[in-house]
Coordinates of C-alpha atoms in Angstrom, one line a residue:
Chain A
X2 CA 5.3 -13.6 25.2
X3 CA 4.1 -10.1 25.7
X4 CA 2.3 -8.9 21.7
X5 CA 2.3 -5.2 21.7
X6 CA -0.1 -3.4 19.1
X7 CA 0.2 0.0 18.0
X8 CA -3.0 1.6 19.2
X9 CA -3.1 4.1 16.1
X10 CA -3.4 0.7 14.1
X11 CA -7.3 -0.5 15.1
X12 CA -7.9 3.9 15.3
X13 CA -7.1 3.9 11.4
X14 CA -8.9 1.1 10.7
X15 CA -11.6 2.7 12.3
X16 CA -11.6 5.9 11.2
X17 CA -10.7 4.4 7.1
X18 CA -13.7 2.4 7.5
X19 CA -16.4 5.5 8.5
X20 CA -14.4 7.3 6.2
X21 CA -15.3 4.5 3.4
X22 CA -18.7 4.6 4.2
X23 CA -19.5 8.0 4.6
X24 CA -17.9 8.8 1.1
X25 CA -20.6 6.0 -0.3
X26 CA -23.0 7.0 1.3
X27 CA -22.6 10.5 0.0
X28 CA -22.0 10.0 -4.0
X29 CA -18.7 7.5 -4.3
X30 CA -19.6 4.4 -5.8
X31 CA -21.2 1.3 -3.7
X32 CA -18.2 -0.4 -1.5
X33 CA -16.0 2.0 -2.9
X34 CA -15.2 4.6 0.0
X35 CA -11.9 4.2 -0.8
X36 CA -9.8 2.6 -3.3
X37 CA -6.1 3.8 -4.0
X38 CA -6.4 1.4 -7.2
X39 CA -9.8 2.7 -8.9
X40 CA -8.9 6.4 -7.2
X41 CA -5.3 6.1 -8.8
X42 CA -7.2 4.8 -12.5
X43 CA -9.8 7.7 -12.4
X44 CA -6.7 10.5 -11.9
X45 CA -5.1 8.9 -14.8
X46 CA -8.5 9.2 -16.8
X47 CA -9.1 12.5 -16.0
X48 CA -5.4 13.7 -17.0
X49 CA -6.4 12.2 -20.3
X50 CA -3.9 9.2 -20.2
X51 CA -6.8 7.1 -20.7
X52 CA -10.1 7.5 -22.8
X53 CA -12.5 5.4 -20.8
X54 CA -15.2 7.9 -20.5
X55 CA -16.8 5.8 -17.4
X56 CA -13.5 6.4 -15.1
X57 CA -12.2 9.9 -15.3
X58 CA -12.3 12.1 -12.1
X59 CA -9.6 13.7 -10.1
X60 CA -10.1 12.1 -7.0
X61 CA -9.7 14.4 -3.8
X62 CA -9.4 11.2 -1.3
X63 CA -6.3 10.5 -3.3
X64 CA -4.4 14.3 -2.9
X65 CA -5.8 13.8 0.4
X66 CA -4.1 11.2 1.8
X67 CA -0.8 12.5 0.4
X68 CA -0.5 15.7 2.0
X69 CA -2.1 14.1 5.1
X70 CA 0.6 11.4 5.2
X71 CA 3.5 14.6 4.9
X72 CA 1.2 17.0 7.2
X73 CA 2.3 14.3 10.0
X74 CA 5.5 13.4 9.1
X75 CA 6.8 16.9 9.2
X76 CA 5.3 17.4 12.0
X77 CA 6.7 14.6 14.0
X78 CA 9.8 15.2 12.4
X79 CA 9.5 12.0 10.2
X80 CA 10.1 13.5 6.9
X81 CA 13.2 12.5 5.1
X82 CA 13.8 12.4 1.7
X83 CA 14.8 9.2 0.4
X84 CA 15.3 7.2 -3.1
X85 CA 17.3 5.5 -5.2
X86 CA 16.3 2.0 -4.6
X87 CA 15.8 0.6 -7.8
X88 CA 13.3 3.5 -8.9
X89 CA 12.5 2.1 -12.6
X90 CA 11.7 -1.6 -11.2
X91 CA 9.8 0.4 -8.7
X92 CA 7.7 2.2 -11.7
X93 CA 7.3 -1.3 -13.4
X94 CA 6.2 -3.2 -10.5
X95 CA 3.6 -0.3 -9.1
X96 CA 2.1 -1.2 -13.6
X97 CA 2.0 -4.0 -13.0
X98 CA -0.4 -4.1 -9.1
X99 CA -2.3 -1.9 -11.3
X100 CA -2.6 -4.5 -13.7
X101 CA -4.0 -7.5 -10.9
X102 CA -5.6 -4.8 -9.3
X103 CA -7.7 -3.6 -12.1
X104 CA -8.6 -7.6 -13.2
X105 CA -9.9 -8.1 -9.1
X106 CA -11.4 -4.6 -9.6
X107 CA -10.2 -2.8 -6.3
X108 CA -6.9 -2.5 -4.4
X109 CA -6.4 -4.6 -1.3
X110 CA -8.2 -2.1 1.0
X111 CA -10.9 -1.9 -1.1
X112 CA -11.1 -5.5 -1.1
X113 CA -11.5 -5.3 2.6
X114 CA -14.2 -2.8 2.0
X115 CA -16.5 -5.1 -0.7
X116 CA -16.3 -7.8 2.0
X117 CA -17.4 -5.6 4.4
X118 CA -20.8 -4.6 2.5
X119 CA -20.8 -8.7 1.9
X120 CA -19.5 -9.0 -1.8
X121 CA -18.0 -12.5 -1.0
X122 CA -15.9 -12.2 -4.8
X123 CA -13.6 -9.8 -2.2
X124 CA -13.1 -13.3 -0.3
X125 CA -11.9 -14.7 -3.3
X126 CA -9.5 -11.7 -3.9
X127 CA -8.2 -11.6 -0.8
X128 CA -7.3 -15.3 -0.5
X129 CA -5.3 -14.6 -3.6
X130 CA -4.1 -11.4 -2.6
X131 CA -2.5 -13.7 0.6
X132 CA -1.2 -16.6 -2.2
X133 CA 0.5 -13.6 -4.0
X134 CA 2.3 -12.8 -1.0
X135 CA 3.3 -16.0 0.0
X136 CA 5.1 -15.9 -3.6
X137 CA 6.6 -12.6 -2.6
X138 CA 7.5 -14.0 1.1
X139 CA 9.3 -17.0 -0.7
X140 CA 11.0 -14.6 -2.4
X141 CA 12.2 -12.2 0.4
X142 CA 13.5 -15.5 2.1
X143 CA 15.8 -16.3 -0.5
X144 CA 17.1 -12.7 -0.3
X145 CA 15.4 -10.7 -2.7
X146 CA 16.3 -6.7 -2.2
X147 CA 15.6 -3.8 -4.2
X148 CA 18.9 -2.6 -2.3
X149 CA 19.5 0.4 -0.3
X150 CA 17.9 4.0 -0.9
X151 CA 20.2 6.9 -0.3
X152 CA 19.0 10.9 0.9
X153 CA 18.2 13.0 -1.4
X154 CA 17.3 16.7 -1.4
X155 CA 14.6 18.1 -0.4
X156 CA 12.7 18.9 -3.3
X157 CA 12.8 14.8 -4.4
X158 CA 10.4 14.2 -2.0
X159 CA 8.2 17.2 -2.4
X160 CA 7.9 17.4 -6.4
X161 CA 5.0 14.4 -6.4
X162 CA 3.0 15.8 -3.3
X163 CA 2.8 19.2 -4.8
X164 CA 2.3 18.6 -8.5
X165 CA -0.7 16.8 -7.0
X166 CA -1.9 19.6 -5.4
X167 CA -1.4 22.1 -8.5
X168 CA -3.5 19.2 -10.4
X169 CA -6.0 19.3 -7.5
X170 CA -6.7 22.7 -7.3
X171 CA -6.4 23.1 -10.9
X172 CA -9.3 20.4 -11.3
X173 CA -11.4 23.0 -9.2
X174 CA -10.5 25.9 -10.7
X175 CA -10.1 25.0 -14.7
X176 CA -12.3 22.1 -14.8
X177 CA -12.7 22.5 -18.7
X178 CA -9.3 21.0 -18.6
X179 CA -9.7 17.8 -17.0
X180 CA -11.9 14.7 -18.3
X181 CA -15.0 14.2 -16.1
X182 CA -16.7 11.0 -16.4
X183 CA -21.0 11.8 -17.1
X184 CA -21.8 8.5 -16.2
X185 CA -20.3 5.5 -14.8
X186 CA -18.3 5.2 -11.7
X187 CA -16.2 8.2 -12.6
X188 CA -19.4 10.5 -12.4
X189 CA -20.5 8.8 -8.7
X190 CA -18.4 11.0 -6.4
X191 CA -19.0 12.7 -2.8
X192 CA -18.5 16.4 -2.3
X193 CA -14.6 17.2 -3.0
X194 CA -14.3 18.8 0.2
X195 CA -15.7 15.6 2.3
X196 CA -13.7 13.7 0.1
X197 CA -10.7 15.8 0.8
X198 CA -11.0 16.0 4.8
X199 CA -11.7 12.5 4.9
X200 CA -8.0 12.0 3.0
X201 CA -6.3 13.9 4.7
X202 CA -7.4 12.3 8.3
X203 CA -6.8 8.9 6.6
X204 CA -3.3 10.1 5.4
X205 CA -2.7 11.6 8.4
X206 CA -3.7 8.6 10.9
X207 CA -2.2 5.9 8.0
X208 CA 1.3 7.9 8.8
X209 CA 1.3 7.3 12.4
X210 CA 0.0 3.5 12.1
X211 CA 2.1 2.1 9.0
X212 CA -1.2 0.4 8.4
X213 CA -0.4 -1.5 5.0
X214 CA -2.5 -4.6 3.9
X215 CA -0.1 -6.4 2.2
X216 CA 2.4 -5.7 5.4
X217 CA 0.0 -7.0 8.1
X218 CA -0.2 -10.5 5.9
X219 CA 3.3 -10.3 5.7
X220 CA 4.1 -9.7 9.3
X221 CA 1.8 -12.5 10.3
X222 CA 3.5 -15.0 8.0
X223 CA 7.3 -14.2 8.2
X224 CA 7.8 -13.0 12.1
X225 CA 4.2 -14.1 13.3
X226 CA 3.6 -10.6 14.0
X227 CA 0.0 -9.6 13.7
X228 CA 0.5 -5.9 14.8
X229 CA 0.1 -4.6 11.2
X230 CA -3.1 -7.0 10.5
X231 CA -5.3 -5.2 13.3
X232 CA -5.6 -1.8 11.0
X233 CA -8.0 -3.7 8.1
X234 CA -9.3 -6.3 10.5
X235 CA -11.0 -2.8 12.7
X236 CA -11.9 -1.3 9.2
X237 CA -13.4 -4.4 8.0
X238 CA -15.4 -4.8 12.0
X239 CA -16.2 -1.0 11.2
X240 CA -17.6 -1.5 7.9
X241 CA -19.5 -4.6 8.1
X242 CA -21.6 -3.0 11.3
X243 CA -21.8 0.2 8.9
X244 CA -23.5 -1.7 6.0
X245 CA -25.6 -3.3 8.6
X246 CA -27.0 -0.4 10.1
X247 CA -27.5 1.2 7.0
X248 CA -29.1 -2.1 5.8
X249 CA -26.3 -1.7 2.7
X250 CA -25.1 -5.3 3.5
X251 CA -25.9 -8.0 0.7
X252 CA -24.5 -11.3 1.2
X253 CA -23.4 -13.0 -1.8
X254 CA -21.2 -13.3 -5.3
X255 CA -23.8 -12.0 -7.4
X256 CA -25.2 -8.1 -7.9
X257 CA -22.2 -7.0 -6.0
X258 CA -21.1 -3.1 -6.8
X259 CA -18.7 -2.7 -9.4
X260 CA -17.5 -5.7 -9.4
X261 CA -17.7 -9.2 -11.3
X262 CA -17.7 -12.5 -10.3
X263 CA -15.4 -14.5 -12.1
X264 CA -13.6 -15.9 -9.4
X265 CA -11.0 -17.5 -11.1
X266 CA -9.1 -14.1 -11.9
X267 CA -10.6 -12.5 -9.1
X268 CA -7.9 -14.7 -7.5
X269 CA -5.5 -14.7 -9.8
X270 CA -5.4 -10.8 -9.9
X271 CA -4.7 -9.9 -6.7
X272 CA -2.5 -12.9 -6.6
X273 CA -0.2 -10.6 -9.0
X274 CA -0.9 -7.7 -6.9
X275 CA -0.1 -9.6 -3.6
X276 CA 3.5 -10.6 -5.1
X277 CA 4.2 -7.1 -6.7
X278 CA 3.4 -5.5 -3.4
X279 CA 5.9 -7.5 -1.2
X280 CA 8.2 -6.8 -3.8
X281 CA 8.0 -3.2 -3.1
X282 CA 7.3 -3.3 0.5
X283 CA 3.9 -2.4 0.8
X284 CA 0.1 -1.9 0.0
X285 CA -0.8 1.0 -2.7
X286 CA -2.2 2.5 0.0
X287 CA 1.4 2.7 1.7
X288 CA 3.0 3.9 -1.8
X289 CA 0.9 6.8 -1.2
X290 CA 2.0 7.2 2.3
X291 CA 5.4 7.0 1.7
X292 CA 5.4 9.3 -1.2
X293 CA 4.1 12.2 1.8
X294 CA 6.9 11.2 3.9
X295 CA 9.7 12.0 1.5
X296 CA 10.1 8.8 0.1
X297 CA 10.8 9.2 -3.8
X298 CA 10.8 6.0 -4.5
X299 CA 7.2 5.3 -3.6
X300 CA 6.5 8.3 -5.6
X301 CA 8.3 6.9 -8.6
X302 CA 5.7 3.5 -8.0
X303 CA 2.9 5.8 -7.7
X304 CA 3.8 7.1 -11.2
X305 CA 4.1 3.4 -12.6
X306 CA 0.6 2.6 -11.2
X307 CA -0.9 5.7 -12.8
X308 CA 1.0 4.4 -16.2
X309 CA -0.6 1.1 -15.4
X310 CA -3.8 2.1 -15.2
X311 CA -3.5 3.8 -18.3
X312 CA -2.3 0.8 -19.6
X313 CA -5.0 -0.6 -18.5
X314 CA -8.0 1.0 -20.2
X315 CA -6.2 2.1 -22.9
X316 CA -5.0 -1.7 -24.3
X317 CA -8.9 -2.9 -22.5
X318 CA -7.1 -5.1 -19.8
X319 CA -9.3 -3.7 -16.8
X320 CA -12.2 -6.0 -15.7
X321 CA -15.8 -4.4 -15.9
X322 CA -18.8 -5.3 -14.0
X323 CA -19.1 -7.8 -17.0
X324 CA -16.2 -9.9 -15.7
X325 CA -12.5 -9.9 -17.6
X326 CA -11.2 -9.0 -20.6
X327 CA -8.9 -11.8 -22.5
X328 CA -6.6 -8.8 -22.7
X329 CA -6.7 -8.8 -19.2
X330 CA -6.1 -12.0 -18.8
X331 CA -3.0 -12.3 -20.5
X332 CA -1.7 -9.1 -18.9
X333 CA -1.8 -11.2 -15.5
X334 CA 0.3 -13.6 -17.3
X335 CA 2.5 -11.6 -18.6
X336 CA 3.0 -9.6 -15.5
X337 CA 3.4 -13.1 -13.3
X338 CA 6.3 -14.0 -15.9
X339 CA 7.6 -10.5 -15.4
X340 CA 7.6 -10.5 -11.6
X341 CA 9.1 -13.9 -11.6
X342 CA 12.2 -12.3 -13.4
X343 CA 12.6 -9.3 -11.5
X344 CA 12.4 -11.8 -8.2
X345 CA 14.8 -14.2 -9.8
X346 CA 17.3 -10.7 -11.0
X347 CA 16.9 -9.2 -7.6
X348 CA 18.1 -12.0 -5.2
X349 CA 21.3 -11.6 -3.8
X350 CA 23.9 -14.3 -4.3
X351 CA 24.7 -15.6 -0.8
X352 CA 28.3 -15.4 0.4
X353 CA 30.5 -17.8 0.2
Chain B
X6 CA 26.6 -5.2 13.4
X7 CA 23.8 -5.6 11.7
X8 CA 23.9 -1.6 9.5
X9 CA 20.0 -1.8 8.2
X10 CA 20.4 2.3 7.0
X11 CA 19.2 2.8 3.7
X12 CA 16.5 -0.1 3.6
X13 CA 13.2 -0.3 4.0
X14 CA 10.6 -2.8 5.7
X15 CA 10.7 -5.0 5.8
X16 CA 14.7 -5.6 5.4
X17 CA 16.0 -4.3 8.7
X18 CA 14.1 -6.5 10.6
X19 CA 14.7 -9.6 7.8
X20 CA 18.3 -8.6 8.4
X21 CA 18.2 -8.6 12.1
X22 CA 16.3 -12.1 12.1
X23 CA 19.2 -13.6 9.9
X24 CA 21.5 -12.1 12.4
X25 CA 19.7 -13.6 15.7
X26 CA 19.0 -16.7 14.1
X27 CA 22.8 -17.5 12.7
X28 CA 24.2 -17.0 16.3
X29 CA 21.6 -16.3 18.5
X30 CA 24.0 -13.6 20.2
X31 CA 23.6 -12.3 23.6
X32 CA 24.1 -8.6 22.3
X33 CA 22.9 -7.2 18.9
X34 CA 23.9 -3.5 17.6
X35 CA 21.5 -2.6 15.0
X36 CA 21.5 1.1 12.8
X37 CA 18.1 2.0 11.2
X38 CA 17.4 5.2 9.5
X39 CA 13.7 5.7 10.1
X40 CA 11.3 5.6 12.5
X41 CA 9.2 2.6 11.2
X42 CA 11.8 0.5 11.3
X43 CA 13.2 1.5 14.6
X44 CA 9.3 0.1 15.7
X45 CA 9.7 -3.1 13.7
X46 CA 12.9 -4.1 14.7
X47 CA 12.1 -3.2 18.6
X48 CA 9.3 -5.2 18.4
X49 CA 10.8 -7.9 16.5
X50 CA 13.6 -8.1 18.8
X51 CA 11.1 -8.3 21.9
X52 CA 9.3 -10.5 20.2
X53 CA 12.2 -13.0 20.3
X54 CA 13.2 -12.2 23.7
X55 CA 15.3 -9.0 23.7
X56 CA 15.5 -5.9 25.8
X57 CA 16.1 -2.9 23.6
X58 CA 17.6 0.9 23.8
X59 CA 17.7 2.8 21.6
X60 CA 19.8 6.3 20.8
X61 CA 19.4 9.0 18.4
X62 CA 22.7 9.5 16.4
X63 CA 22.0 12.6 13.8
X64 CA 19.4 11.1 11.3
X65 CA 19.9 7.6 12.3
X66 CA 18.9 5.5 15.3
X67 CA 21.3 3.1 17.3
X68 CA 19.5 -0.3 18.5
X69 CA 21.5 -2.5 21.3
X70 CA 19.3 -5.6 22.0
X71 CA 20.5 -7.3 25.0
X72 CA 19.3 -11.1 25.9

C-alpha cells in the first residue's frame, strides 16, 4: 500500500529545529528554541497575570507564529473563520495542558527539542505524553466530540491575532508597561527580530504541514498513518546533529536545562497534556496555528492556556529546575479527574 | 453520506472510518469544510483502498471515494 507524506512535513521539522537552535544559541534558554508552553507562560507573566519574576517576557516567537500561520492561510485562500465548538471546554482544557505542561516543564515540541540536546527526562515525557493520548484515543473511539463549529464573521478570527500584535509592538515601544524578567529564564532571550522572523517562517511552514505532535501520535495509533509523525521526527534528526556540532549535546537525566528530573511526574504531566490535547485536536503548537487560520476556537484555548499558566505560578503549581511542587502535583490530579468528566460528558450516546 | 462540515480533525476522517468499516461500501460521498481535512480523509480513504475526486462546492469540498 502506497504511504504518501506531505513533503512540507520533514521541511518544518527541519526548518523548527534550526530555528530552535539558533534562538539558543543566540540568548533563549538551553533546549528551549521553542516552546509554545514556557513562550505562552512568559506572555502571561509579562502582561502581569502572574508575579513570577523569573518568567516574564513577551515572546516574539509566539506573535510570530500567529501571523505566520494567517500570512499563509490568506494567501492560499485557507482562512475561514470558524467557532463555536464548545469554546469554554476549549478554554478549560487548553488550563489545564498548561497545567501537565508546566509539571513536565515544556510543551510537546519542546520535549522533542530537550531530547534532542540529550536531556533523556524529555524521554520520560514523551512516553507519557503518548500514554495521555492513548487515554484521549480511547476516548475518541467511544465517540467523544466537542461537536460541530459553525462560520463566524470575520473579525472572530482576527480579534486574537491582532490584539497580539498591538501587545507586541506595544512591548517594543512602551516597555515600562510590560514585566521583564532580570534574571531567570525570562531574561535569556535572542534578539526580537530573530525571534520574530524565525516565528513567522515556523508559522508559516507549520500552516502548510499541519505538523502537530500530539496528531502525528494520534495518526499513527488510530489509522496507522505516520504522515503527521515525520514533522518532529526531522526536527528531532535536525536538532540532535545541531547539538552535536555545536558540541551542546549532554546525554543524561541530570544537569539538563530548565528542567528537573523527577520522572514520575515528568510522565504523569504530559500524560495530562497528551489527553487534553486529543481532546481538542491538537498540539499547543497547532492551537496557535489554528488561531492564524481563523479558527476562534483555538483562539479561545489559547486564552485558557495563558489562564493556566497564570494559574500556574500564581497558586506555585509549575515545576522548577528543583523538580515539582505538591501544588503541582495535585493540580495533575485534579486536572486528570476533570478531563475524565469532560470525556465521560462529551461522548455521544450511540443510536439505537 | 457521510456530511463531516463543521468538524475538525480528526472527526471527518473518524466519521468516514465508521462509515467504511460498517458497510465497507463500494462508493462513499463525503463533505468537508477545510482544506486539512480534505488531505486527511483523501489519504485515509487511499489508505484503505479508495480512489478519490474531489470538487469544490462554494466553501466546502465534495469527496466521492470509489473502490
Amino acid at each position: 500500500m502506497k504511504r504518501k507524506i506531505n513533503p512540507w512535513l520533514p521541511v518544518t521539522g527541519v526548518a523548527f529545529g534550526v530555528a530552535a537552535l539558533l534562538l539558543a544559541h543566540f540568548g533563549n534558554p538551553g533546549n528551549m528554541g521553542f516552546c509554545i508552553a514556557c513562550f505562552l507562560r512568559d506572555i502571561s507573566g509579562a502582561l502581569g497575570l502572574h508575579s513570577a519574576g523569573v518568567v516574564q517576557y513577551f515572546r516574539p516567537e509566539i506573535v510570530g507564529l500567529v501571523l505566520g500561520a494567517m500570512a499563509m492561510a490568506v494567501i492560499k485562500k485557507e482562512f475561514k473563520t470558524k467557532g463555536g465548538s464548545a469554546p469554554a471546554t476549549r478554554f478549560l482544557l487548553g488550563a489545564f495542558v498548561m497545567v501537565g505542561t508546566l509539571m513536565f516543564l515544556g510543551c510537546p515540541m519542546r520535549a522533542v527539542i530537550r531530547l534532542g540536546g540529550g536531556d533523556l527526562n524529555a524521554l520520560v515525557g514523551l512516553v507519557g505524553f503518548a500514554a495521555g493520548i492513548l487515554v484521549g484515543v480511547v476516548c475518541l473511539k467511544q465517540g467523544f466530540s466537542l461537536r460541530r463549529a459553525y462560520s463566524q464573521i470575520r473579525t472572530e478570527g482576527v480579534i486574537l491575532p491582532a490584539m497580539l500584535t498591538v501587545l507586541f509592538v506595544l512591548s517594543l515601544a512602551v516597555p515600562a508597561l510590560f514585566k521583564q524578567s532580570t534574571e531567570g529564564p525570562g531574561s535569556m532571550a535572542a534578539p526580537w527580530i530573530l525571534a520574530l522572523v524565525c516565528g513567522l517562517v515556523v508559522g508559516a511552514l507549520a500552516q502548510r504541514s499541519r505538523m502537530c505532535m500530539a496528531g502525528g501520535i494520534r495518526d499513527a495509533v488510530m489509522f496507522q498513518d505516520f504522515n503527521l509523525i515525520c514533522g518532529p521526527a526531522a526536527m528531532f534528526v535536525t536538532v540532535l546533529i545541531g547539538n552535536l556540532i555545536l558540541r551542546k549535546f549532554n546525554l543524561g537525566f541530570a544537569d539538563q536545562p530548565v528542567a528537573h528530573t523527577d520522572g514520575l511526574w515528568n510522565f504523569l504531566g504530559m500524560a495530562l497534556a497528551g489527553w487534553g490535547c486529543i481532546l481538542l485536536g491538537g498540539c499547543p503548537l497547532r492551537q496557535l496555528i489554528l488561531t492564524g487560520e481563523g479558527n476562534s476556537d483555538s483562539a479561545v484555548t489559547v486564552l485558557g492556556m495563558l489562564f493556566g499558566a497564570a494559574l500556574c505560578h500564581n497558586f506555585g503549581l509549575a515545576s522548577s529546575a528543583a523538580g515539582p511542587t505538591l501544588n503541582g502535583k495535585i493540580a495533575v490530579v485534579v486536572g486528570f479527574v476533570v478531563l475524565l468528566i469532560v470525556s465521560l460528558l462529551n461522548v455521544a450516546k450511540k443510536e439505537k | 453520506m457521510v456530511d463531516a462540515r463543521g468538524y475538525s480533525c480528526p472527526m471527518p476522517v473518524i466519521m468516514v472510518q465508521k462509515a467504511v468499516k460498517d458497510g465497507a461500501p463500494q462508493t462513499l460521498e463525503v463533505l468537508v469544510d477545510n482544506q486539512c481535512s480534505l488531505e486527511n480523509v483523501t489519504r485515509f480513504a487511499n489508505n484503505q483502498g479508495y480512489s478519490v475526486t474531489s470538487s469544490q462546492e462554494g466553501e466546502d469540498f465534495r469527496l466521492v471515494l470509489t473502490k
